[in-house]
């Protein structure tokens, strides 16, 4: 009987300092067979083990079409993530996954306009969706990305944001809640950016990820603009231990974020009794 | 299994069989505690069995999903190596287990194999166990309400053998091949049940049903909780009263939640373990960011009730109620927020005006 709690060993191949408290880790499985077999879908997550400290669920932030390794972007906020941040290149950690059955629908949205709204550290899971869409840009209609961060210093993937802002393949807008001296862009919550763009409510799929309060307002604004409930797609997050529907922590109503999610449409979220 | 699976065996014969197998497997049976209470524990001889046993407040689930359990062992220095902590491959016979607890295990068998993820630690113990239950002819305690949750006093499935007390003998209802093999291996002399024996069992069944008080508001409670039609004021009232001690969930044979934590054994070795957790604890849903979606006791009680009583959960779990009516929460909750009491109040005062819509 396979052990569902036994992690595989992955080696940290590279570390990118995104902000003062956020790093991207490039990971590769130590075992070449596991490395070769590892495939994931946009929106899936892995359970990351820092042995001796614990295990945390983290969304995969890299392109599922990229095969040689995968990436996670982690903010140092709890006990495990803080110790993970002290790890260096070549260090080994544990990985279980990919996990999650509810993933970002991509192929189903062929031909549609794609609108992505990310907040702060909510951008990394969306990056696993943005990158393959850019790779298959012709399959979709208009492609818009909106990003909001607390301060200019909290913006993740700064190089990528610059690339998107200059790319003809995507319409990119961003804002910060609080500006600093060097910031010349928008100031305000991410929903103000919705006023800067045109949305065709009959042909748009919107994806959002960010702090719970941001998601709540984004959904409200999208509904106001006439988007159908099943075309508003969000991730839900809860404190989680096992990731395989056993420990109970991430349950909302009769759904588990880990095995039924972490991606849900607003139509599904609305039906959850404690949603 | 049909009528041929109903055998008669004398109590003497059964005791001899249990003594016979004791060297080969761990026999867990009801024993008498110092205050006359019932404890299921490993016995060395059938003389230790407390035949007038009632109900163990401590749930039988601890045999299969231990209160604390080591999962993994890893080194902290050098090349990282992770090993599974092996589960003892010891055979276990649970004798005298009550119908409610059998039903709870039947449910946890489904739960622990859900979503194509099989919990090997649970199943390695479960697969090595035999359940010999004794049907309840009278409610062992006043708190019993299994008749409302379709989990007793007599069962149709879930057991390996179900015994019905017929005075100086038992009728053995053999439920599985495992049960059949046990009787054979232990060399138990049995005879076929006569028509009279079977009639007697039927009469006892009817009598037993009458002994158990029917709590008629169970179904109604399910409707109200499923439809989120319980007044917020009532949840608030429950929340004010609850002391978040977790007794209800720890004592509940169907509660499965666990926490996972790492500990350092010595400077070289670390262990990953799990232990029972409770959705009634404040920290259960607290995220690293500080955000806590169920920071208030009223929301945690709502959560527990939803898990125990929602129709959607039933549907997701082969129509199992989230409660087997064992009554442990009735005994264990220090502030009477047990399932029957909660349901009683939902029925009497907790329904919103939307009730008419059902």
Coordinates of C-alpha atoms in Angstrom, one line a residue:
Chain A
X1 CA 0.0 0.0 0.0
X2 CA 1.5 3.3 -1.1
X3 CA 2.1 5.8 1.7
X4 CA 0.2 9.0 1.0
X5 CA 2.2 11.0 3.6
X6 CA 5.7 10.0 2.4
X7 CA 7.4 12.9 0.6
X8 CA 9.8 12.6 -2.3
X9 CA 13.1 14.5 -2.0
X10 CA 13.7 17.6 -4.1
X11 CA 16.9 19.6 -4.4
X12 CA 16.8 23.4 -4.4
X13 CA 18.4 24.4 -7.7
X14 CA 18.1 28.1 -7.6
X15 CA 16.6 30.8 -5.3
X16 CA 15.3 34.2 -6.5
X17 CA 14.8 36.9 -4.0
X18 CA 11.4 38.5 -5.1
X19 CA 10.8 40.9 -2.2
X20 CA 12.2 41.4 1.3
X21 CA 10.2 38.5 2.6
X22 CA 9.4 36.4 -0.6
X23 CA 11.6 34.0 -2.5
X24 CA 11.1 31.8 -5.5
X25 CA 12.7 28.3 -5.2
X26 CA 13.5 26.3 -8.3
X27 CA 13.2 22.6 -7.4
X28 CA 14.2 19.4 -9.0
X29 CA 13.5 15.9 -7.7
X30 CA 16.6 14.0 -6.6
X31 CA 15.3 10.7 -8.1
X32 CA 15.5 11.0 -11.9
X33 CA 12.5 8.7 -12.4
X34 CA 10.3 10.9 -10.2
X35 CA 11.6 14.0 -11.9
X36 CA 10.7 12.6 -15.3
X37 CA 7.2 11.5 -14.2
X38 CA 6.3 14.7 -12.5
X39 CA 3.5 16.6 -14.2
X40 CA 1.1 19.2 -12.9
X41 CA -1.8 21.4 -13.9
X42 CA -2.2 25.1 -13.5
X43 CA -3.5 25.7 -10.0
X44 CA -2.2 22.6 -8.3
X45 CA -0.1 22.7 -5.2
X46 CA 2.6 20.7 -3.4
X47 CA 3.1 19.9 0.2
X48 CA 6.5 21.2 1.1
X49 CA 8.4 19.5 3.9
X50 CA 11.1 21.2 5.9
X51 CA 12.1 18.2 8.0
X52 CA 12.1 18.8 11.7
X53 CA 9.8 21.8 11.3
X54 CA 6.8 20.7 9.4
X55 CA 4.9 20.6 6.1
X56 CA 3.0 23.4 4.3
X57 CA 0.9 23.5 1.1
X58 CA 2.3 25.9 -1.5
X59 CA 0.9 26.6 -5.0
X60 CA 3.2 25.7 -7.9
X61 CA 4.1 29.0 -9.7
X62 CA 5.9 27.8 -12.8
X63 CA 4.7 26.9 -16.3
X64 CA 3.3 23.3 -16.4
X65 CA 4.7 23.0 -19.9
X66 CA 8.2 23.4 -18.6
X67 CA 9.5 19.9 -17.7
X68 CA 13.0 20.0 -16.3
X69 CA 12.0 21.6 -12.9
X70 CA 9.3 23.4 -11.1
X71 CA 9.0 26.5 -8.9
X72 CA 7.3 27.7 -5.8
X73 CA 7.2 31.3 -4.6
X74 CA 7.0 31.5 -0.8
X75 CA 6.5 34.3 1.6
X76 CA 8.3 33.8 5.0
X77 CA 5.3 34.1 7.3
X78 CA 5.0 30.9 9.4
X79 CA 7.4 28.5 11.1
X80 CA 8.0 26.3 8.1
X81 CA 8.3 29.1 5.5
X82 CA 10.7 31.0 7.7
X83 CA 13.1 28.0 8.0
X84 CA 12.6 27.3 4.2
X85 CA 13.9 30.8 3.6
X86 CA 17.1 30.0 5.4
X87 CA 17.8 27.1 3.0
X88 CA 20.4 27.5 0.3
X89 CA 21.0 26.2 -3.2
X90 CA 21.8 22.4 -3.1
X91 CA 19.7 21.9 0.1
X92 CA 17.1 19.2 0.1
X93 CA 13.5 19.4 1.1
X94 CA 10.5 17.1 0.8
X95 CA 7.7 17.4 -1.8
X96 CA 4.4 15.6 -2.0
X97 CA 2.3 16.2 -5.0
X98 CA 1.1 17.6 -7.2
X99 CA -2.1 17.8 -5.2
X100 CA -5.5 19.3 -5.8
X101 CA -8.2 18.1 -8.2
X102 CA -9.8 21.5 -8.8
X103 CA -7.5 23.3 -11.2
X104 CA -7.7 26.4 -13.4
X105 CA -9.7 25.5 -16.4
X106 CA -7.6 26.4 -19.5
X107 CA -8.6 24.3 -22.5
X108 CA -12.3 24.9 -21.8
X109 CA -11.7 28.7 -22.3
X110 CA -10.3 28.5 -25.8
X111 CA -11.6 31.5 -27.8
X112 CA -12.5 33.5 -24.7
X113 CA -11.1 36.7 -23.4
X114 CA -9.0 36.0 -20.4
X115 CA -8.9 38.3 -17.4
X116 CA -6.5 37.7 -14.5
X117 CA -6.6 39.6 -11.3
X118 CA -3.9 38.9 -8.7
X119 CA -3.2 40.5 -5.3
X120 CA 0.2 40.4 -3.6
X121 CA 1.4 36.8 -3.0
X122 CA -1.7 35.6 -4.9
X123 CA 0.1 36.1 -8.2
X124 CA 2.4 33.0 -8.0
X125 CA -0.4 30.4 -8.4
X126 CA -1.8 32.5 -11.3
X127 CA 1.6 32.6 -12.9
X128 CA 1.2 28.8 -13.5
X129 CA -1.8 29.8 -15.6
X130 CA -0.5 33.0 -17.2
X131 CA 2.7 31.4 -18.6
X132 CA 1.0 28.6 -20.6
X133 CA -1.6 31.0 -21.9
X134 CA 1.2 33.2 -23.2
X135 CA 2.7 30.1 -24.8
X136 CA -0.6 29.4 -26.6
X137 CA -1.6 33.0 -27.0
X138 CA -3.5 32.5 -30.3
X139 CA -6.0 30.2 -28.7
X140 CA -7.5 33.0 -26.7
X141 CA -9.1 36.3 -27.2
X142 CA -8.1 39.5 -25.4
X143 CA -5.7 38.8 -22.5
X144 CA -5.6 41.1 -19.5
X145 CA -3.6 40.9 -16.3
X146 CA -4.3 43.2 -13.3
X147 CA -2.0 43.1 -10.3
X148 CA -2.1 44.9 -7.0
X149 CA 0.5 44.9 -4.2
X150 CA 0.6 46.5 -0.8
X151 CA 3.7 48.6 -1.7
X152 CA 6.1 48.8 -4.7
X153 CA 8.5 46.7 -2.6
X154 CA 6.0 43.9 -2.3
X155 CA 5.6 43.3 -6.0
X156 CA 6.8 39.8 -6.9
X157 CA 8.3 38.8 -10.3
X158 CA 9.5 42.4 -11.0
X159 CA 11.2 41.4 -14.3
X160 CA 8.2 39.5 -15.5
X161 CA 5.8 42.4 -14.6
X162 CA 8.1 44.7 -16.7
X163 CA 8.0 42.2 -19.6
X164 CA 4.2 42.0 -19.5
X165 CA 3.8 45.8 -19.4
X166 CA 5.9 46.0 -22.6
X167 CA 4.4 43.0 -24.3
X168 CA 1.9 43.4 -27.1
X169 CA 0.5 39.9 -26.2
X170 CA -1.1 41.1 -23.0
X171 CA -2.7 44.2 -21.5
X172 CA -1.2 44.7 -18.1
X173 CA -2.2 47.1 -15.4
X174 CA -0.9 47.3 -11.8
X175 CA -1.4 49.3 -8.7
X176 CA -0.1 49.5 -5.1
X177 CA -2.1 50.3 -2.0
X178 CA 0.6 52.6 -0.6
X179 CA 3.1 54.3 -2.9
X180 CA 6.7 55.3 -2.1
X181 CA 8.8 58.2 -3.5
X182 CA 9.9 56.3 -6.6
X183 CA 6.4 55.0 -7.6
X184 CA 4.7 56.8 -10.5
X185 CA 2.0 54.3 -11.2
X186 CA -1.5 53.7 -9.9
X187 CA -2.3 53.9 -6.2
X188 CA -5.3 52.1 -4.7
X189 CA -6.8 48.7 -4.4
X190 CA -6.7 46.3 -7.4
X191 CA -10.4 46.7 -8.2
X192 CA -9.8 50.3 -9.4
X193 CA -8.0 48.8 -12.4
X194 CA -11.2 47.3 -13.6
X195 CA -12.3 50.8 -14.5
X196 CA -9.3 51.0 -16.9
X197 CA -10.3 48.0 -19.0
X198 CA -13.1 46.9 -21.3
X199 CA -14.8 43.6 -20.3
X200 CA -17.1 41.7 -22.6
X201 CA -19.2 39.9 -19.9
X202 CA -20.5 37.3 -22.4
X203 CA -17.1 36.1 -23.5
X204 CA -14.7 36.5 -20.6
X205 CA -13.2 34.1 -18.1
X206 CA -11.9 35.8 -15.0
X207 CA -9.4 34.2 -12.6
X208 CA -8.4 35.7 -9.3
X209 CA -6.2 34.9 -6.4
X210 CA -5.1 37.0 -3.4
X211 CA -6.0 37.8 0.2
X212 CA -9.6 36.7 1.1
X213 CA -10.8 40.3 1.4
X214 CA -9.5 41.2 -2.1
X215 CA -11.1 38.1 -3.7
X216 CA -14.4 39.1 -2.1
X217 CA -14.3 42.6 -3.6
X218 CA -13.1 41.4 -7.0
X219 CA -15.9 38.9 -7.2
X220 CA -18.4 41.7 -6.3
X221 CA -17.1 44.0 -9.0
X222 CA -17.0 41.2 -11.7
X223 CA -20.6 40.3 -10.9
X224 CA -21.6 44.0 -11.2
X225 CA -20.0 44.0 -14.7
X226 CA -22.3 41.1 -15.6
X227 CA -19.8 38.2 -15.6
X228 CA -21.6 34.8 -15.1
X229 CA -20.9 33.1 -11.8
X230 CA -19.2 30.1 -13.4
X231 CA -16.8 32.3 -15.4
X232 CA -15.4 33.8 -12.2
X233 CA -12.7 31.5 -11.0
X234 CA -10.9 31.8 -7.7
X235 CA -8.7 29.8 -5.4
X236 CA -9.7 29.2 -1.8
X237 CA -7.1 28.9 0.9
X238 CA -7.4 27.4 4.3
X239 CA -5.0 26.1 6.9
X240 CA -4.2 22.7 5.7
X241 CA -2.2 19.7 6.9
X242 CA -2.4 16.5 4.9
X243 CA -3.5 17.8 1.4
X244 CA -5.2 14.5 0.7
X245 CA -8.7 14.9 2.3
X246 CA -7.9 13.3 5.6
X247 CA -6.8 15.7 8.3
X248 CA -10.0 17.8 8.0
X249 CA -8.6 21.3 8.5
X250 CA -9.4 22.8 5.1
X251 CA -13.0 21.7 5.0
X252 CA -15.6 24.2 4.0
X253 CA -19.1 22.8 4.0
X254 CA -18.8 19.3 2.6
X255 CA -15.9 20.2 0.3
X256 CA -12.2 20.0 1.0
X257 CA -10.0 22.8 -0.4
X258 CA -7.2 20.2 -0.9
X259 CA -9.1 17.5 -2.8
X260 CA -12.1 19.4 -4.3
X261 CA -10.1 22.6 -4.9
X262 CA -8.0 24.6 -4.5
X263 CA -9.6 26.3 -7.5
X264 CA -13.4 26.8 -7.5
X265 CA -15.8 28.8 -9.6
X266 CA -17.8 31.5 -7.8
X267 CA -20.9 29.3 -8.6
X268 CA -19.3 26.6 -6.5
X269 CA -18.1 28.9 -3.8
X270 CA -21.6 30.5 -3.4
X271 CA -23.1 27.0 -2.8
X272 CA -20.8 26.3 0.1
X273 CA -22.7 26.9 3.3
X274 CA -19.8 28.5 5.2
X275 CA -18.3 30.0 2.0
Chain B
X1 CA -24.7 -13.9 3.7
X2 CA -28.0 -15.7 4.2
X3 CA -29.6 -18.0 6.8
X4 CA -26.7 -20.4 6.5
X5 CA -24.5 -17.7 8.1
X6 CA -26.5 -17.9 11.3
X7 CA -24.9 -20.3 13.8
X8 CA -25.5 -21.1 17.4
X9 CA -22.6 -21.5 19.8
X10 CA -22.5 -21.9 23.6
X11 CA -21.0 -19.1 25.7
X12 CA -18.6 -21.7 27.1
X13 CA -17.5 -22.7 23.6
X14 CA -16.9 -19.1 22.7
X15 CA -14.9 -18.3 25.8
X16 CA -12.7 -21.4 25.0
X17 CA -12.2 -20.1 21.5
X18 CA -11.2 -16.7 22.7
X19 CA -8.7 -18.2 25.1
X20 CA -7.4 -20.4 22.2
X21 CA -6.6 -17.5 20.0
X22 CA -5.1 -15.2 22.6
X23 CA -1.6 -16.4 21.9
X24 CA -2.0 -15.7 18.2
X25 CA -3.7 -12.3 18.4
X26 CA -4.4 -9.4 20.7
X27 CA -7.9 -9.8 22.1
X28 CA -9.5 -6.5 23.0
X29 CA -12.6 -6.9 25.2
X30 CA -14.7 -5.0 27.7
X31 CA -13.3 -5.0 31.3
X32 CA -14.5 -3.4 34.5
X33 CA -12.8 -0.2 35.7
X34 CA -12.4 0.7 39.3
X35 CA -15.6 2.7 39.4
X36 CA -17.6 0.0 37.6
X37 CA -17.2 1.7 34.2
X38 CA -16.4 -0.2 31.0
X39 CA -13.0 -0.2 29.4
X40 CA -12.1 -2.0 26.2
X41 CA -8.6 -3.2 26.5
X42 CA -6.3 -6.1 25.8
X43 CA -7.0 -9.1 27.9
X44 CA -4.9 -12.1 28.9
X45 CA -7.9 -14.4 29.8
X46 CA -11.6 -14.4 29.3
X47 CA -12.0 -14.2 33.1
X48 CA -11.2 -10.5 32.6
X49 CA -14.3 -9.9 30.4
X50 CA -16.9 -7.7 32.1
X51 CA -20.1 -9.4 30.7
X52 CA -22.5 -6.7 32.1
X53 CA -20.5 -4.1 30.3
X54 CA -22.1 -0.9 29.2
X55 CA -20.3 1.4 26.9
X56 CA -16.7 2.6 26.9
X57 CA -16.6 6.4 27.0
X58 CA -13.2 6.2 25.2
X59 CA -14.0 5.5 21.5
X60 CA -12.7 2.3 19.9
X61 CA -11.3 4.4 17.0
X62 CA -8.1 4.7 19.1
X63 CA -7.2 1.1 18.0
X64 CA -7.0 2.1 14.3
X65 CA -6.4 5.9 14.3
X66 CA -4.3 6.2 17.3
X67 CA -4.5 9.3 19.5
X68 CA -0.8 9.8 18.7
X69 CA 1.0 8.0 15.9
X70 CA 4.5 8.3 14.3
X71 CA 4.4 8.5 10.5
X72 CA 7.9 9.2 9.2
X73 CA 11.4 9.0 10.4
X74 CA 14.2 11.1 8.8
X75 CA 17.8 12.1 9.4
X76 CA 18.7 15.7 10.1
X77 CA 22.3 15.5 9.0
X78 CA 24.0 14.3 5.9
X79 CA 22.1 13.1 2.8
X80 CA 18.4 13.3 3.5
X81 CA 16.6 10.0 3.9
X82 CA 13.0 9.6 4.8
X83 CA 11.5 6.3 6.1
X84 CA 8.0 5.2 6.9
X85 CA 7.5 4.3 10.6
X86 CA 6.1 0.8 10.2
X87 CA 2.8 -0.2 11.6
X88 CA 2.9 -3.2 14.0
X89 CA 1.5 -6.2 12.0
X90 CA -0.3 -7.7 15.0
X91 CA -3.6 -9.4 14.6
X92 CA -6.3 -7.9 16.7
X93 CA -9.7 -9.2 17.7
X94 CA -12.2 -6.7 19.1
X95 CA -14.7 -8.7 21.1
X96 CA -18.0 -7.2 22.3
X97 CA -17.8 -4.0 20.3
X98 CA -21.1 -2.2 20.2
X99 CA -23.2 -1.8 17.0
X100 CA -22.6 2.0 17.0
X101 CA -18.9 1.6 17.0
X102 CA -19.0 -1.1 14.3
X103 CA -21.0 1.4 12.2
X104 CA -18.5 4.1 12.9
X105 CA -15.7 1.9 11.7
X106 CA -17.6 1.0 8.6
X107 CA -17.8 4.8 7.9
X108 CA -14.1 5.5 8.7
X109 CA -13.2 2.6 6.3
X110 CA -14.9 4.7 3.5
X111 CA -13.5 8.0 4.8
X112 CA -9.8 6.8 5.0
X113 CA -9.9 5.5 1.4
X114 CA -11.6 8.6 0.0
X115 CA -10.4 10.6 -3.0
X116 CA -8.2 7.7 -4.2
X117 CA -5.9 8.3 -1.2
X118 CA -5.7 5.3 1.1
X119 CA -4.4 5.9 4.6
X120 CA -2.0 3.0 4.9
X121 CA -1.5 3.5 8.6
X122 CA -5.2 3.0 9.3
X123 CA -5.8 0.2 6.9
X124 CA -2.8 -1.9 8.0
X125 CA -4.3 -2.1 11.4
X126 CA -7.9 -2.4 10.2
X127 CA -7.1 -5.2 7.8
X128 CA -5.5 -7.2 10.6
X129 CA -8.5 -6.8 12.8
X130 CA -11.6 -8.9 13.4
X131 CA -14.8 -7.3 14.8
X132 CA -17.1 -9.5 16.9
X133 CA -19.9 -7.3 18.0
X134 CA -22.7 -8.0 20.5
X135 CA -26.1 -6.6 19.5
X136 CA -27.7 -4.3 22.1
X137 CA -30.9 -6.0 23.4
X138 CA -31.3 -3.0 25.8
X139 CA -29.7 0.4 25.6
X140 CA -26.4 0.1 27.5
X141 CA -26.8 3.7 28.7
X142 CA -29.6 6.3 28.9
X143 CA -27.6 8.4 26.4
X144 CA -27.8 5.9 23.6
X145 CA -29.7 7.0 20.5
X146 CA -28.4 4.8 17.7
X147 CA -31.9 4.0 16.5
X148 CA -32.1 7.6 15.2
X149 CA -29.0 7.3 13.1
X150 CA -29.6 3.9 11.7
X151 CA -26.6 2.4 13.5
X152 CA -28.1 -0.1 15.9
X153 CA -29.2 -1.6 18.2
X154 CA -28.9 -4.6 15.7
X155 CA -26.8 -4.4 12.6
X156 CA -27.1 -5.8 9.1
X157 CA -23.4 -5.2 8.1
X158 CA -20.1 -3.9 9.2
X159 CA -19.3 -6.6 11.6
X160 CA -17.3 -9.8 11.0
X161 CA -19.5 -11.6 13.4
X162 CA -22.5 -10.2 15.3
X163 CA -23.6 -12.1 18.4
X164 CA -27.1 -12.0 19.8
X165 CA -27.3 -13.1 23.5
X166 CA -29.8 -15.9 23.8
X167 CA -29.2 -16.8 27.5
X168 CA -26.6 -19.5 27.8
X169 CA -25.8 -19.4 24.1
X170 CA -25.2 -16.9 21.3
X171 CA -26.6 -16.7 17.9
X172 CA -23.7 -15.8 15.6
X173 CA -24.5 -13.8 12.5
X174 CA -21.5 -14.3 10.3
X175 CA -21.0 -11.1 8.2
X176 CA -17.7 -11.8 6.4
X177 CA -15.3 -14.4 5.2
X178 CA -13.0 -13.1 7.9
X179 CA -15.6 -14.0 10.5
X180 CA -16.2 -17.4 9.0
X181 CA -12.5 -18.1 9.0
X182 CA -12.1 -17.1 12.6
X183 CA -14.7 -19.6 13.8
X184 CA -12.9 -22.3 11.8
X185 CA -9.4 -21.4 13.0
X186 CA -10.5 -21.1 16.6
X187 CA -12.2 -24.5 16.2
X188 CA -15.5 -23.3 17.6
X189 CA -18.2 -25.9 17.7
X190 CA -21.3 -24.4 16.2
X191 CA -24.7 -25.7 15.2
X192 CA -27.2 -24.4 12.7
X193 CA -29.7 -21.9 14.1
X194 CA -33.2 -23.4 14.4
X195 CA -36.4 -21.7 13.3
X196 CA -37.1 -21.1 17.0
X197 CA -33.7 -19.4 17.5
X198 CA -34.3 -17.1 14.6
X199 CA -37.8 -16.2 15.8
X200 CA -36.4 -15.4 19.3
X201 CA -33.8 -13.1 17.7
X202 CA -36.6 -11.3 15.7
X203 CA -38.5 -10.8 19.0
X204 CA -35.4 -9.5 20.7
X205 CA -34.9 -7.1 17.8
X206 CA -38.4 -5.7 18.1
X207 CA -38.1 -5.4 21.9
X208 CA -34.8 -3.6 21.5
X209 CA -36.2 -1.1 19.1
X210 CA -38.9 -0.3 21.7
X211 CA -36.3 0.2 24.5
X212 CA -34.5 2.8 22.5
X213 CA -36.2 6.1 22.8
X214 CA -36.9 7.5 19.3
X215 CA -35.6 11.0 19.0
X216 CA -38.0 12.1 16.3
X217 CA -36.3 15.5 15.7
X218 CA -33.2 14.0 14.0
X219 CA -34.5 14.1 10.5
X220 CA -35.8 17.6 10.9
X221 CA -32.5 18.8 12.3
X222 CA -30.8 17.4 9.2
X223 CA -33.1 19.4 7.0
X224 CA -32.5 22.6 8.9
X225 CA -28.8 22.3 9.1
X226 CA -28.4 21.2 5.5
X227 CA -30.4 24.2 4.3
X228 CA -28.5 26.6 6.6
X229 CA -31.9 27.5 8.1
X230 CA -30.9 27.6 11.7
X231 CA -31.1 31.0 13.4
X232 CA -27.8 32.7 13.8
X233 CA -28.9 33.7 17.3
X234 CA -29.0 30.0 18.3
X235 CA -25.5 29.4 17.0
X236 CA -24.4 32.4 19.0
X237 CA -26.0 31.0 22.1
X238 CA -24.3 27.7 21.6
X239 CA -21.0 29.5 21.0
X240 CA -21.4 31.4 24.3
X241 CA -21.8 28.2 26.1
X242 CA -19.1 26.1 24.4
X243 CA -15.8 26.0 26.2
X244 CA -14.0 24.6 23.1
X245 CA -12.5 21.7 25.1
X246 CA -12.8 19.3 22.2
X247 CA -14.4 16.5 24.2
X248 CA -17.2 16.0 21.7
X249 CA -14.8 15.4 18.8
X250 CA -12.2 13.3 20.7
X251 CA -15.0 11.1 22.1
X252 CA -16.8 10.9 18.8
X253 CA -16.1 7.6 17.0
X254 CA -16.6 9.2 13.6
X255 CA -14.4 12.2 14.1
X256 CA -11.1 11.8 12.2
X257 CA -9.4 15.1 12.2
X258 CA -5.7 15.1 13.0
X259 CA -2.8 17.5 13.3
X260 CA 0.7 16.7 11.9
X261 CA 3.9 17.9 13.6
X262 CA 7.6 17.2 13.5
X263 CA 9.7 16.6 16.5
X264 CA 13.4 16.1 17.0
X265 CA 14.3 12.8 18.6
X266 CA 18.0 13.5 19.0
X267 CA 20.5 15.6 17.1
X268 CA 20.4 13.2 14.1
X269 CA 16.9 11.8 13.9
X270 CA 13.5 13.6 13.5
X271 CA 10.0 12.1 13.6
X272 CA 6.9 13.3 11.9
X273 CA 3.8 12.4 13.9
X274 CA 0.1 13.0 13.9
X275 CA -2.3 13.3 16.8
X276 CA -6.1 13.9 17.1
X277 CA -7.1 17.4 16.5
X278 CA -10.5 19.1 17.0
X279 CA -12.5 21.5 14.8
X280 CA -13.6 23.0 18.1
X281 CA -10.2 24.4 18.9
X282 CA -9.6 28.1 18.2
X283 CA -6.3 27.4 16.4
X284 CA -7.7 24.6 14.1
X285 CA -8.3 27.0 11.1
X286 CA -5.8 29.7 12.1
X287 CA -3.5 30.5 9.1
X288 CA 0.1 31.6 9.3
X289 CA -1.0 35.1 8.2
X290 CA -3.1 35.4 11.4
X291 CA -6.3 35.1 9.4
X292 CA -8.7 32.7 11.2
X293 CA -12.0 31.9 9.4
X294 CA -13.5 30.2 12.4
X295 CA -12.2 32.3 15.2
X296 CA -15.5 32.3 17.0
X297 CA -16.9 29.3 18.9
X298 CA -20.3 29.7 17.2
X299 CA -18.8 29.1 13.8
X300 CA -16.9 26.1 15.1
X301 CA -20.1 24.6 16.5
X302 CA -21.9 25.3 13.3
X303 CA -19.0 23.5 11.5
X304 CA -19.4 20.4 13.8
X305 CA -23.1 20.3 13.3
X306 CA -22.7 20.7 9.6
X307 CA -20.3 17.8 9.4
X308 CA -22.5 15.6 11.6
X309 CA -25.9 16.5 10.2
X310 CA -25.6 17.8 6.7
X311 CA -27.3 15.7 4.0
X312 CA -24.5 16.6 1.6
X313 CA -22.0 14.9 3.8
X314 CA -24.3 11.9 4.0
X315 CA -24.5 11.8 0.2
X316 CA -20.8 12.0 -0.1
X317 CA -20.3 9.1 2.3
X318 CA -22.5 6.3 1.1
X319 CA -25.5 7.7 3.0
X320 CA -23.7 7.4 6.4
X321 CA -24.9 9.9 9.0
X322 CA -22.0 11.8 10.6
X323 CA -23.3 10.5 13.9
X324 CA -23.9 6.9 15.1
X325 CA -25.8 7.8 18.2
X326 CA -23.3 6.3 20.6
X327 CA -24.1 9.1 23.1
X328 CA -20.5 9.8 24.1
X329 CA -20.9 13.5 23.5
X330 CA -24.0 13.4 25.8
X331 CA -21.8 12.0 28.6
X332 CA -18.6 13.9 27.7
X333 CA -19.7 17.4 27.0
X334 CA -19.4 19.5 30.2
X335 CA -22.0 22.1 28.9
X336 CA -24.5 19.8 27.3
X337 CA -23.9 20.8 23.7
X338 CA -24.3 17.2 22.6
X339 CA -26.0 16.2 19.3
X340 CA -29.4 15.3 20.8
X341 CA -29.5 18.5 22.9
X342 CA -28.5 20.7 19.9
X343 CA -31.1 19.0 17.7
X344 CA -33.8 19.5 20.4
X345 CA -33.1 23.2 20.5
X346 CA -32.9 23.6 16.7
X347 CA -36.3 22.0 16.5
X348 CA -37.9 24.1 19.3
X349 CA -36.4 27.5 18.8
X350 CA -33.8 27.6 16.1
X351 CA -35.6 27.6 12.9
X352 CA -35.8 30.7 10.8
X353 CA -38.9 31.9 9.0
X354 CA -37.6 30.3 5.9
X355 CA -38.8 27.0 7.3
X356 CA -42.0 27.2 5.5
X357 CA -40.1 27.1 2.2
X358 CA -39.1 23.5 2.7

